[in-house]
């Protein structure tokens, strides 16, 4: 009896310890948004803002995962060297594209409205980008990868129901299709983008 | 008369070619999956896309740029008024899709907004607690009936579409749009052709102004802008056809699963 009680207490203790370090996906999104908003509203040069935004992306986005998802079925045909090269090139491309998109905004106000747990690995966090005098409010859903609850990561942004990861995947697919699935052409396009 | 016969023939032929009854939502989802839709005339589509981009730069972008600095109440009023007119296509499509309840709601919305809301300028129905307005068109009704999208098409001036959606727009000119009927088709002495065409052009400007930054941003950050627009258009259509707020992307996680297991 005593032993049973002891195990129950021990189990509760370990459960509470593990919960202590897990981050709720909605809290994670709100905190990431707040960090980005702070950078965007700071009196910094555009270059400094971009540098800080890139750091936030490196810490909060599953860039490697998105990269291989957007590559589509061709990823199965790549050898390890090509995969490594792609991961490196994609990260540079993603960071430039991400920071360039965000740096155009000044102090965007985003409210996290709720979340929907899809399964153990994914939660969708719903948020709203508040309207300004120039554009209406925009619904943004965040696909959060929660396999490691202590380190949730962003895998997709779904803006008014339109997935950015899916759009990028179809964009890459179009480039590959028009060039006989030559991965080097995609590498070249990605390099051109981040070098310009 | 010959023109009318031509339109009817094209419509019938295209429907026969595309018609393939879908049994459930999954089949509709699969049929309208952007990656399943063929870009049969990519060369023509890309040329048409380039033409539209030129048109946008010369006309729509500058006009939208000026329009978006107008005071918000004016823009909201214009947008509400244009949305109100689209009820005239939405209501028959609610009926075609068997959604009689929504047809009633939208009829009420149209009557209230046109009268109390001063020709639709104020969305009074929204203040009265009506459900959020969802536009429906003949393309969506055909899709619900199981008609496949056919090939992706970029129409000069009108922009992205599919074979099914292009054909379905003819329904508007064959009596399916009451606004077209009272302005262009019939001489009602209250309205003229110019009312119809100016409402369509204003709708284009309103859309461009609402999405001004997003379009600029997308163009600047795309490796292949044509492919991005195509993907976004087809995702949007898929979502409208399914009338779902669900994130469609999550309905197929096989790619993500594969990445994790590799």
Short mmCIF file of C-alpha atoms in Angstrom, two decimals:
data_model
loop_
_atom_site.label_atom_id
_atom_site.label_comp_id
_atom_site.label_asym_id
_atom_site.label_seq_id
_atom_site.Cartn_x
_atom_site.Cartn_y
_atom_site.Cartn_z
CA UNK A 1 0.00 0.00 0.00
CA UNK A 2 2.77 2.33 1.06
CA UNK A 3 4.78 1.41 -2.01
CA UNK A 4 1.79 2.19 -4.26
CA UNK A 5 1.37 5.59 -2.68
CA UNK A 6 5.07 6.23 -3.06
CA UNK A 7 4.92 5.46 -6.82
CA UNK A 8 1.88 7.68 -7.28
CA UNK A 9 3.64 10.58 -5.59
CA UNK A 10 6.80 9.99 -7.59
CA UNK A 11 4.80 9.82 -10.87
CA UNK A 12 2.93 13.04 -10.07
CA UNK A 13 6.21 14.70 -9.21
CA UNK A 14 7.82 13.72 -12.53
CA UNK A 15 4.71 14.66 -14.49
CA UNK A 16 4.65 18.10 -12.92
CA UNK A 17 8.37 18.51 -13.58
CA UNK A 18 7.92 17.66 -17.27
CA UNK A 19 4.93 20.03 -17.55
CA UNK A 20 6.95 22.75 -15.91
CA UNK A 21 9.30 22.92 -18.86
CA UNK A 22 6.79 22.48 -21.71
CA UNK A 23 5.75 25.63 -23.52
CA UNK A 24 2.15 26.03 -24.58
CA UNK A 25 1.99 26.66 -28.36
CA UNK A 26 -0.24 29.75 -28.02
CA UNK A 27 2.09 31.26 -25.42
CA UNK A 28 5.02 30.44 -27.70
CA UNK A 29 3.37 32.21 -30.67
CA UNK A 30 2.40 35.27 -28.63
CA UNK A 31 5.91 35.55 -27.24
CA UNK A 32 7.46 35.15 -30.71
CA UNK A 33 5.12 37.79 -32.12
CA UNK A 34 5.93 40.14 -29.25
CA UNK A 35 9.64 39.69 -29.84
CA UNK A 36 9.28 40.46 -33.56
CA UNK A 37 6.99 43.44 -32.88
CA UNK A 38 9.49 44.87 -30.43
CA UNK A 39 12.28 44.65 -33.02
CA UNK A 40 10.10 46.24 -35.70
CA UNK A 41 9.07 49.14 -33.49
CA UNK A 42 12.59 49.84 -32.24
CA UNK A 43 14.53 52.77 -33.57
CA UNK A 44 17.02 50.65 -35.47
CA UNK A 45 18.45 50.69 -38.97
CA UNK A 46 16.81 48.30 -41.44
CA UNK A 47 19.94 46.13 -41.45
CA UNK A 48 19.93 45.80 -37.66
CA UNK A 49 16.25 44.93 -37.69
CA UNK A 50 16.85 42.25 -40.31
CA UNK A 51 19.73 40.82 -38.26
CA UNK A 52 17.52 40.54 -35.16
CA UNK A 53 14.58 39.10 -37.09
CA UNK A 54 16.85 36.44 -38.55
CA UNK A 55 17.93 35.46 -35.04
CA UNK A 56 14.29 35.11 -33.96
CA UNK A 57 13.58 32.92 -37.01
CA UNK A 58 16.58 30.69 -36.29
CA UNK A 59 15.29 30.09 -32.77
CA UNK A 60 11.59 29.63 -33.49
CA UNK A 61 11.15 28.20 -37.01
CA UNK A 62 11.87 24.65 -38.16
CA UNK A 63 13.77 25.89 -41.21
CA UNK A 64 15.26 22.50 -42.12
CA UNK A 65 11.86 20.79 -41.90
CA UNK A 66 10.18 23.44 -44.04
CA UNK A 67 13.02 23.20 -46.54
CA UNK A 68 12.60 19.47 -47.10
CA UNK A 69 8.81 19.72 -47.12
CA UNK A 70 8.89 22.41 -49.82
CA UNK A 71 11.31 20.36 -51.90
CA UNK A 72 8.60 17.76 -52.49
CA UNK A 73 9.16 14.21 -53.77
CA UNK A 74 12.51 15.05 -55.41
CA UNK A 75 14.13 15.02 -51.96
CA UNK A 76 14.08 11.20 -52.15
CA UNK A 77 16.42 11.26 -55.14
CA UNK A 78 19.07 13.52 -53.57
CA UNK A 79 22.32 12.11 -52.21
CA UNK A 80 23.60 13.19 -48.77
CA UNK A 81 25.92 15.88 -50.21
CA UNK A 82 23.07 17.41 -52.17
CA UNK A 83 20.81 17.29 -49.10
CA UNK A 84 23.45 19.04 -47.00
CA UNK A 85 24.01 21.66 -49.67
CA UNK A 86 20.28 22.22 -50.05
CA UNK A 87 19.78 22.61 -46.29
CA UNK A 88 22.52 25.26 -46.22
CA UNK A 89 21.23 27.15 -49.26
CA UNK A 90 17.59 26.95 -48.14
CA UNK A 91 18.37 28.38 -44.73
CA UNK A 92 20.02 31.44 -46.30
CA UNK A 93 17.14 31.82 -48.75
CA UNK A 94 14.51 31.43 -46.02
CA UNK A 95 16.11 33.92 -43.67
CA UNK A 96 16.42 36.55 -46.37
CA UNK A 97 12.86 36.01 -47.58
CA UNK A 98 11.44 35.93 -44.03
CA UNK A 99 13.20 39.06 -42.80
CA UNK A 100 12.51 40.93 -46.02
CA UNK A 101 8.78 40.20 -45.75
CA UNK A 102 8.60 41.20 -42.10
CA UNK A 103 10.82 44.27 -42.17
CA UNK A 104 8.28 46.07 -44.35
CA UNK A 105 5.88 46.19 -41.41
CA UNK A 106 6.12 48.71 -38.61
CA UNK A 107 4.81 47.46 -35.31
CA UNK A 108 2.23 44.92 -36.51
CA UNK A 109 -0.32 44.10 -33.81
CA UNK A 110 -1.17 40.43 -33.61
CA UNK A 111 -3.56 38.93 -31.07
CA UNK A 112 -3.50 35.22 -30.35
CA UNK A 113 -7.12 34.05 -30.20
CA UNK A 114 -6.93 30.34 -29.45
CA UNK A 115 -5.50 26.99 -30.40
CA UNK A 116 -6.56 23.64 -31.79
CA UNK A 117 -4.52 20.59 -30.84
CA UNK A 118 -4.46 18.37 -33.94
CA UNK A 119 -2.40 15.57 -32.41
CA UNK A 120 0.65 15.09 -30.25
CA UNK A 121 2.89 16.59 -32.92
CA UNK A 122 0.84 19.52 -34.17
CA UNK A 123 -1.16 22.39 -32.77
CA UNK A 124 -2.72 25.15 -34.84
CA UNK A 125 -2.63 28.52 -33.11
CA UNK A 126 -5.17 31.06 -34.36
CA UNK A 127 -4.32 34.73 -34.40
CA UNK A 128 -5.49 37.99 -35.94
CA UNK A 129 -3.35 40.74 -37.46
CA UNK A 130 -5.27 43.89 -36.55
CA UNK A 131 -6.55 46.11 -39.34
CA UNK A 132 -4.92 49.41 -40.20
CA UNK A 133 -6.23 52.31 -42.27
CA UNK A 134 -4.62 50.70 -45.33
CA UNK A 135 -5.60 47.06 -45.03
CA UNK A 136 -8.32 44.93 -43.42
CA UNK A 137 -7.65 42.57 -40.52
CA UNK A 138 -5.91 39.35 -41.52
CA UNK A 139 -6.45 35.93 -39.99
CA UNK A 140 -3.17 34.10 -39.45
CA UNK A 141 -2.93 30.49 -38.27
CA UNK A 142 0.36 29.06 -37.11
CA UNK A 143 1.18 25.39 -37.55
CA UNK A 144 3.29 24.54 -34.54
CA UNK A 145 5.36 21.39 -34.35
CA UNK A 146 5.11 20.16 -30.78
CA UNK A 147 6.90 16.82 -30.87
CA UNK A 148 9.32 18.29 -28.36
CA UNK A 149 7.00 20.25 -26.03
CA UNK A 150 9.93 22.06 -24.49
CA UNK A 151 10.99 23.38 -27.86
CA UNK A 152 7.96 24.07 -30.10
CA UNK A 153 8.76 25.21 -33.63
CA UNK A 154 6.83 27.02 -36.37
CA UNK A 155 6.32 24.90 -39.49
CA UNK A 156 3.84 26.94 -41.48
CA UNK A 157 1.87 30.17 -41.57
CA UNK A 158 -1.63 29.94 -42.96
CA UNK A 159 -2.81 33.37 -43.98
CA UNK A 160 -6.58 33.60 -44.53
CA UNK A 161 -6.55 29.86 -45.16
CA UNK A 162 -3.65 29.94 -47.60
CA UNK A 163 -0.57 28.00 -46.60
CA UNK A 164 2.80 29.64 -47.20
CA UNK A 165 4.68 26.33 -47.02
CA UNK A 166 2.36 24.81 -49.60
CA UNK A 167 2.70 27.85 -51.86
CA UNK A 168 6.46 27.65 -51.66
CA UNK A 169 6.37 23.92 -52.33
CA UNK A 170 4.37 24.49 -55.51
CA UNK A 171 6.69 27.32 -56.53
CA UNK A 172 9.76 25.05 -56.20
CA UNK A 173 7.91 22.27 -58.00
CA UNK A 174 7.21 24.63 -60.91
CA UNK A 175 10.89 25.59 -61.18
CA UNK A 176 11.96 21.95 -61.11
CA UNK A 177 9.30 20.88 -63.59
CA UNK A 178 10.32 23.54 -66.12
CA UNK A 179 13.96 22.41 -65.83
CA UNK A 180 13.67 18.62 -66.11
CA UNK A 181 13.87 18.21 -62.32
CA UNK A 182 17.43 19.54 -62.31
CA UNK A 183 18.09 20.35 -58.64
CA UNK A 184 21.07 22.53 -59.61
CA UNK A 185 18.72 25.00 -61.33
CA UNK A 186 16.79 25.34 -58.07
CA UNK A 187 20.04 25.80 -56.15
CA UNK A 188 21.04 28.52 -58.63
CA UNK A 189 17.69 30.33 -58.28
CA UNK A 190 17.88 30.23 -54.49
CA UNK A 191 21.44 31.53 -54.51
CA UNK A 192 20.53 34.33 -56.91
CA UNK A 193 17.70 35.34 -54.60
CA UNK A 194 19.80 35.66 -51.46
CA UNK A 195 22.78 37.22 -53.24
CA UNK A 196 20.71 40.04 -54.71
CA UNK B 1 -28.43 34.57 -81.43
CA UNK B 2 -25.39 32.76 -82.91
CA UNK B 3 -23.32 34.08 -80.02
CA UNK B 4 -25.83 32.67 -77.55
CA UNK B 5 -25.83 29.26 -79.22
CA UNK B 6 -22.02 29.31 -79.18
CA UNK B 7 -21.95 30.06 -75.47
CA UNK B 8 -24.46 27.31 -74.70
CA UNK B 9 -22.52 24.81 -76.84
CA UNK B 10 -19.19 25.64 -75.22
CA UNK B 11 -20.78 25.42 -71.79
CA UNK B 12 -22.39 22.06 -72.52
CA UNK B 13 -19.24 20.60 -74.08
CA UNK B 14 -17.01 21.74 -71.27
CA UNK B 15 -19.39 20.32 -68.71
CA UNK B 16 -19.56 16.98 -70.48
CA UNK B 17 -15.78 16.81 -70.66
CA UNK B 18 -15.38 17.71 -67.01
CA UNK B 19 -18.43 16.04 -65.58
CA UNK B 20 -17.68 13.20 -63.23
CA UNK B 21 -19.98 12.89 -60.30
CA UNK B 22 -18.28 13.11 -56.94
CA UNK B 23 -19.73 11.01 -54.18
CA UNK B 24 -18.47 12.86 -51.13
CA UNK B 25 -16.39 15.71 -49.74
CA UNK B 26 -13.16 13.74 -50.00
CA UNK B 27 -13.56 13.32 -53.71
CA UNK B 28 -14.36 17.03 -54.15
CA UNK B 29 -11.29 17.83 -52.04
CA UNK B 30 -9.10 15.55 -54.16
CA UNK B 31 -10.46 16.85 -57.45
CA UNK B 32 -9.84 20.45 -56.45
CA UNK B 33 -6.45 19.81 -54.90
CA UNK B 34 -4.13 22.45 -56.43
CA UNK B 35 -1.40 19.90 -57.11
CA UNK B 36 -3.87 17.75 -59.12
CA UNK B 37 -4.93 20.58 -61.44
CA UNK B 38 -3.07 20.56 -64.74
CA UNK B 39 -1.57 23.68 -66.26
CA UNK B 40 -2.37 22.48 -69.80
CA UNK B 41 -1.45 25.71 -71.64
CA UNK B 42 1.36 26.99 -69.48
CA UNK B 43 2.97 28.94 -72.33
CA UNK B 44 -0.24 30.85 -73.08
CA UNK B 45 -0.98 31.26 -69.36
CA UNK B 46 2.44 32.73 -68.63
CA UNK B 47 2.07 35.16 -71.57
CA UNK B 48 -1.37 36.15 -70.34
CA UNK B 49 0.00 36.54 -66.80
CA UNK B 50 2.75 38.86 -68.08
CA UNK B 51 0.13 40.88 -69.98
CA UNK B 52 -1.98 41.19 -66.81
CA UNK B 53 1.06 42.26 -64.81
CA UNK B 54 1.66 45.03 -67.37
CA UNK B 55 -1.97 46.08 -67.11
CA UNK B 56 -1.70 46.05 -63.34
CA UNK B 57 1.37 48.28 -63.37
CA UNK B 58 -0.18 50.78 -65.78
CA UNK B 59 -3.76 50.89 -64.47
CA UNK B 60 -4.72 48.90 -61.37
CA UNK B 61 -1.69 49.52 -59.17
CA UNK B 62 -1.68 53.34 -59.52
CA UNK B 63 -5.47 53.55 -59.10
CA UNK B 64 -5.41 51.17 -56.10
CA UNK B 65 -2.55 53.16 -54.63
CA UNK B 66 -4.66 56.33 -54.73
CA UNK B 67 -7.81 54.50 -53.59
CA UNK B 68 -6.20 53.05 -50.46
CA UNK B 69 -5.45 56.51 -49.04
CA UNK B 70 -9.14 57.44 -49.09
CA UNK B 71 -10.74 57.67 -45.63
CA UNK B 72 -11.63 54.25 -44.20
CA UNK B 73 -15.43 54.88 -44.03
CA UNK B 74 -15.50 55.54 -47.79
CA UNK B 75 -13.53 52.38 -48.59
CA UNK B 76 -15.67 50.31 -46.22
CA UNK B 77 -18.85 51.72 -47.78
CA UNK B 78 -17.68 50.91 -51.32
CA UNK B 79 -16.59 47.44 -50.28
CA UNK B 80 -19.90 46.76 -48.49
CA UNK B 81 -21.87 47.99 -51.46
CA UNK B 82 -19.98 45.71 -53.87
CA UNK B 83 -20.37 42.75 -51.52
CA UNK B 84 -24.10 43.46 -51.31
CA UNK B 85 -24.42 43.18 -55.09
CA UNK B 86 -22.70 39.79 -55.07
CA UNK B 87 -25.65 38.47 -53.04
CA UNK B 88 -27.52 38.42 -56.34
CA UNK B 89 -25.24 35.62 -57.53
CA UNK B 90 -24.75 34.02 -54.11
CA UNK B 91 -28.48 33.49 -53.40
CA UNK B 92 -29.25 31.42 -56.55
CA UNK B 93 -26.10 29.41 -55.87
CA UNK B 94 -27.15 28.75 -52.26
CA UNK B 95 -30.35 27.29 -53.77
CA UNK B 96 -28.43 25.30 -56.42
CA UNK B 97 -26.30 23.80 -53.66
CA UNK B 98 -29.39 22.91 -51.65
CA UNK B 99 -28.55 25.35 -48.87
CA UNK B 100 -32.01 26.90 -48.58
CA UNK B 101 -31.40 28.18 -45.07
CA UNK B 102 -28.42 30.25 -46.24
CA UNK B 103 -30.41 31.42 -49.27
CA UNK B 104 -32.99 32.82 -46.82
CA UNK B 105 -30.34 34.43 -44.64
CA UNK B 106 -28.66 36.05 -47.65
CA UNK B 107 -31.98 37.26 -49.04
CA UNK B 108 -32.69 38.90 -45.69
CA UNK B 109 -29.20 40.35 -45.67
CA UNK B 110 -29.64 41.78 -49.17
CA UNK B 111 -33.04 43.33 -48.41
CA UNK B 112 -31.91 44.90 -45.13
CA UNK B 113 -28.60 46.21 -46.46
CA UNK B 114 -30.13 47.58 -49.67
CA UNK B 115 -32.89 49.45 -47.81
CA UNK B 116 -31.81 50.31 -44.26
CA UNK B 117 -28.16 50.10 -45.25
CA UNK B 118 -28.59 52.68 -48.05
CA UNK B 119 -27.86 50.62 -51.17
CA UNK B 120 -25.51 48.37 -49.27
CA UNK B 121 -23.14 51.08 -48.07
CA UNK B 122 -23.67 50.02 -44.44
CA UNK B 123 -23.62 46.35 -43.48
CA UNK B 124 -26.61 46.63 -41.13
CA UNK B 125 -27.13 42.85 -41.21
CA UNK B 126 -23.77 42.35 -39.56
CA UNK B 127 -24.78 44.65 -36.69
CA UNK B 128 -28.00 42.67 -36.37
CA UNK B 129 -25.97 39.49 -35.83
CA UNK B 130 -26.33 37.79 -39.24
CA UNK B 131 -23.80 35.04 -39.88
CA UNK B 132 -20.60 36.02 -41.71
CA UNK B 133 -21.21 36.47 -45.44
CA UNK B 134 -19.77 33.73 -47.69
CA UNK B 135 -19.83 34.39 -51.43
CA UNK B 136 -20.96 31.59 -53.71
CA UNK B 137 -20.74 31.42 -57.50
CA UNK B 138 -21.68 29.05 -60.32
CA UNK B 139 -18.18 27.54 -60.37
CA UNK B 140 -18.59 26.53 -56.73
CA UNK B 141 -22.05 25.05 -57.45
CA UNK B 142 -20.67 23.03 -60.38
CA UNK B 143 -17.82 21.79 -58.19
CA UNK B 144 -20.32 20.76 -55.50
CA UNK B 145 -22.23 18.87 -58.19
CA UNK B 146 -19.07 16.92 -58.92
CA UNK B 147 -17.75 18.78 -61.96
CA UNK B 148 -13.96 18.74 -62.02
CA UNK B 149 -11.97 21.95 -62.43
CA UNK B 150 -10.37 21.06 -65.76
CA UNK B 151 -7.19 22.90 -66.65
CA UNK B 152 -5.81 26.00 -64.96
CA UNK B 153 -6.26 29.10 -67.14
CA UNK B 154 -5.03 32.67 -66.87
CA UNK B 155 -7.52 34.89 -68.65
CA UNK B 156 -6.33 38.17 -70.11
CA UNK B 157 -7.57 41.05 -67.88
CA UNK B 158 -9.70 38.74 -65.67
CA UNK B 159 -6.79 36.75 -64.23
CA UNK B 160 -6.52 33.20 -62.82
CA UNK B 161 -9.32 30.70 -63.36
CA UNK B 162 -9.99 27.09 -64.32
CA UNK B 163 -11.90 25.65 -67.28
CA UNK B 164 -14.93 25.00 -65.04
CA UNK B 165 -14.88 28.44 -63.46
CA UNK B 166 -14.46 30.16 -66.84
CA UNK B 167 -17.44 28.31 -68.26
CA UNK B 168 -19.48 29.04 -65.16
CA UNK B 169 -19.00 32.79 -65.54
CA UNK B 170 -21.13 32.56 -68.69
CA UNK B 171 -24.04 31.64 -66.43
CA UNK B 172 -23.89 35.21 -65.14
CA UNK B 173 -24.48 36.51 -68.65
CA UNK B 174 -27.24 34.01 -69.37
CA UNK B 175 -29.58 35.31 -66.70
CA UNK B 176 -27.76 34.03 -63.61
CA UNK B 177 -26.81 37.46 -62.29
CA UNK B 178 -29.75 39.77 -61.54
CA UNK B 179 -27.41 42.79 -61.44
CA UNK B 180 -26.28 42.03 -65.01
CA UNK B 181 -29.90 41.51 -66.05
CA UNK B 182 -31.07 44.92 -64.84
CA UNK B 183 -28.05 46.84 -66.09
CA UNK B 184 -26.83 45.30 -69.34
CA UNK B 185 -29.29 42.67 -70.51
CA UNK B 186 -32.57 44.53 -70.07
CA UNK B 187 -33.38 48.16 -70.58
CA UNK B 188 -34.88 49.00 -67.20
CA UNK B 189 -34.35 52.77 -67.61
CA UNK B 190 -33.02 52.86 -64.05
CA UNK B 191 -29.59 51.44 -64.75
CA UNK B 192 -27.25 51.27 -67.72
CA UNK B 193 -24.31 49.14 -68.92
CA UNK B 194 -21.90 51.55 -67.31
CA UNK B 195 -23.28 50.76 -63.85
CA UNK B 196 -22.43 47.09 -64.29
CA UNK B 197 -18.96 47.55 -65.76
CA UNK B 198 -17.98 50.30 -63.32
CA UNK B 199 -19.02 48.06 -60.40
CA UNK B 200 -16.79 45.28 -61.77
CA UNK B 201 -13.82 47.61 -62.27
CA UNK B 202 -14.29 49.12 -58.81
CA UNK B 203 -14.38 45.58 -57.41
CA UNK B 204 -11.00 44.92 -59.05
CA UNK B 205 -9.53 48.13 -57.63
CA UNK B 206 -10.96 47.38 -54.17
CA UNK B 207 -9.40 43.89 -54.20
CA UNK B 208 -6.05 45.26 -55.39
CA UNK B 209 -6.06 47.97 -52.70
CA UNK B 210 -6.95 45.52 -49.91
CA UNK B 211 -4.11 43.23 -50.93
CA UNK B 212 -1.67 45.95 -52.01
CA UNK B 213 1.19 45.14 -49.62
CA UNK B 214 0.67 41.38 -49.80
CA UNK B 215 0.89 41.37 -53.60
CA UNK B 216 3.98 43.61 -53.62
CA UNK B 217 5.60 41.48 -50.95
CA UNK B 218 4.79 38.24 -52.74
CA UNK B 219 6.15 39.51 -56.04
CA UNK B 220 9.34 40.74 -54.43
CA UNK B 221 9.98 37.50 -52.55
CA UNK B 222 8.94 34.93 -55.14
CA UNK B 223 11.31 32.86 -57.21
CA UNK B 224 8.45 32.21 -59.63
CA UNK B 225 5.64 34.73 -59.10
CA UNK B 226 3.41 33.00 -61.67
CA UNK B 227 3.60 29.70 -59.72
CA UNK B 228 2.94 31.45 -56.40
CA UNK B 229 -0.19 33.20 -57.71
CA UNK B 230 -1.41 29.95 -59.25
CA UNK B 231 -0.96 28.08 -55.97
CA UNK B 232 -2.69 30.77 -53.91
CA UNK B 233 -5.61 31.04 -56.34
CA UNK B 234 -6.19 27.28 -56.44
CA UNK B 235 -5.88 26.93 -52.64
CA UNK B 236 -8.44 29.72 -52.25
CA UNK B 237 -10.85 28.09 -54.69
CA UNK B 238 -10.49 24.73 -52.97
CA UNK B 239 -11.35 26.32 -49.66
CA UNK B 240 -14.35 28.21 -51.04
CA UNK B 241 -15.72 25.09 -52.72
CA UNK B 242 -15.49 23.11 -49.50
CA UNK B 243 -16.92 26.03 -47.51
CA UNK B 244 -14.55 25.12 -44.77
CA UNK B 245 -12.67 27.17 -42.26
CA UNK B 246 -10.44 24.16 -41.68
CA UNK B 247 -6.84 24.38 -42.72
CA UNK B 248 -6.77 22.18 -45.77
CA UNK B 249 -3.03 21.77 -45.61
CA UNK B 250 -3.37 19.71 -42.45
CA UNK B 251 -5.58 17.21 -44.20
CA UNK B 252 -2.55 15.64 -45.86
CA UNK B 253 0.38 15.32 -43.52
CA UNK B 254 2.17 12.59 -45.45
CA UNK B 255 5.01 14.85 -46.55
CA UNK B 256 5.68 16.08 -43.05
CA UNK B 257 5.53 12.51 -41.74
CA UNK B 258 8.07 11.41 -44.31
CA UNK B 259 10.49 14.16 -43.34
CA UNK B 260 10.34 13.08 -39.72
CA UNK B 261 10.97 9.46 -40.56
CA UNK B 262 13.80 9.95 -43.01
#
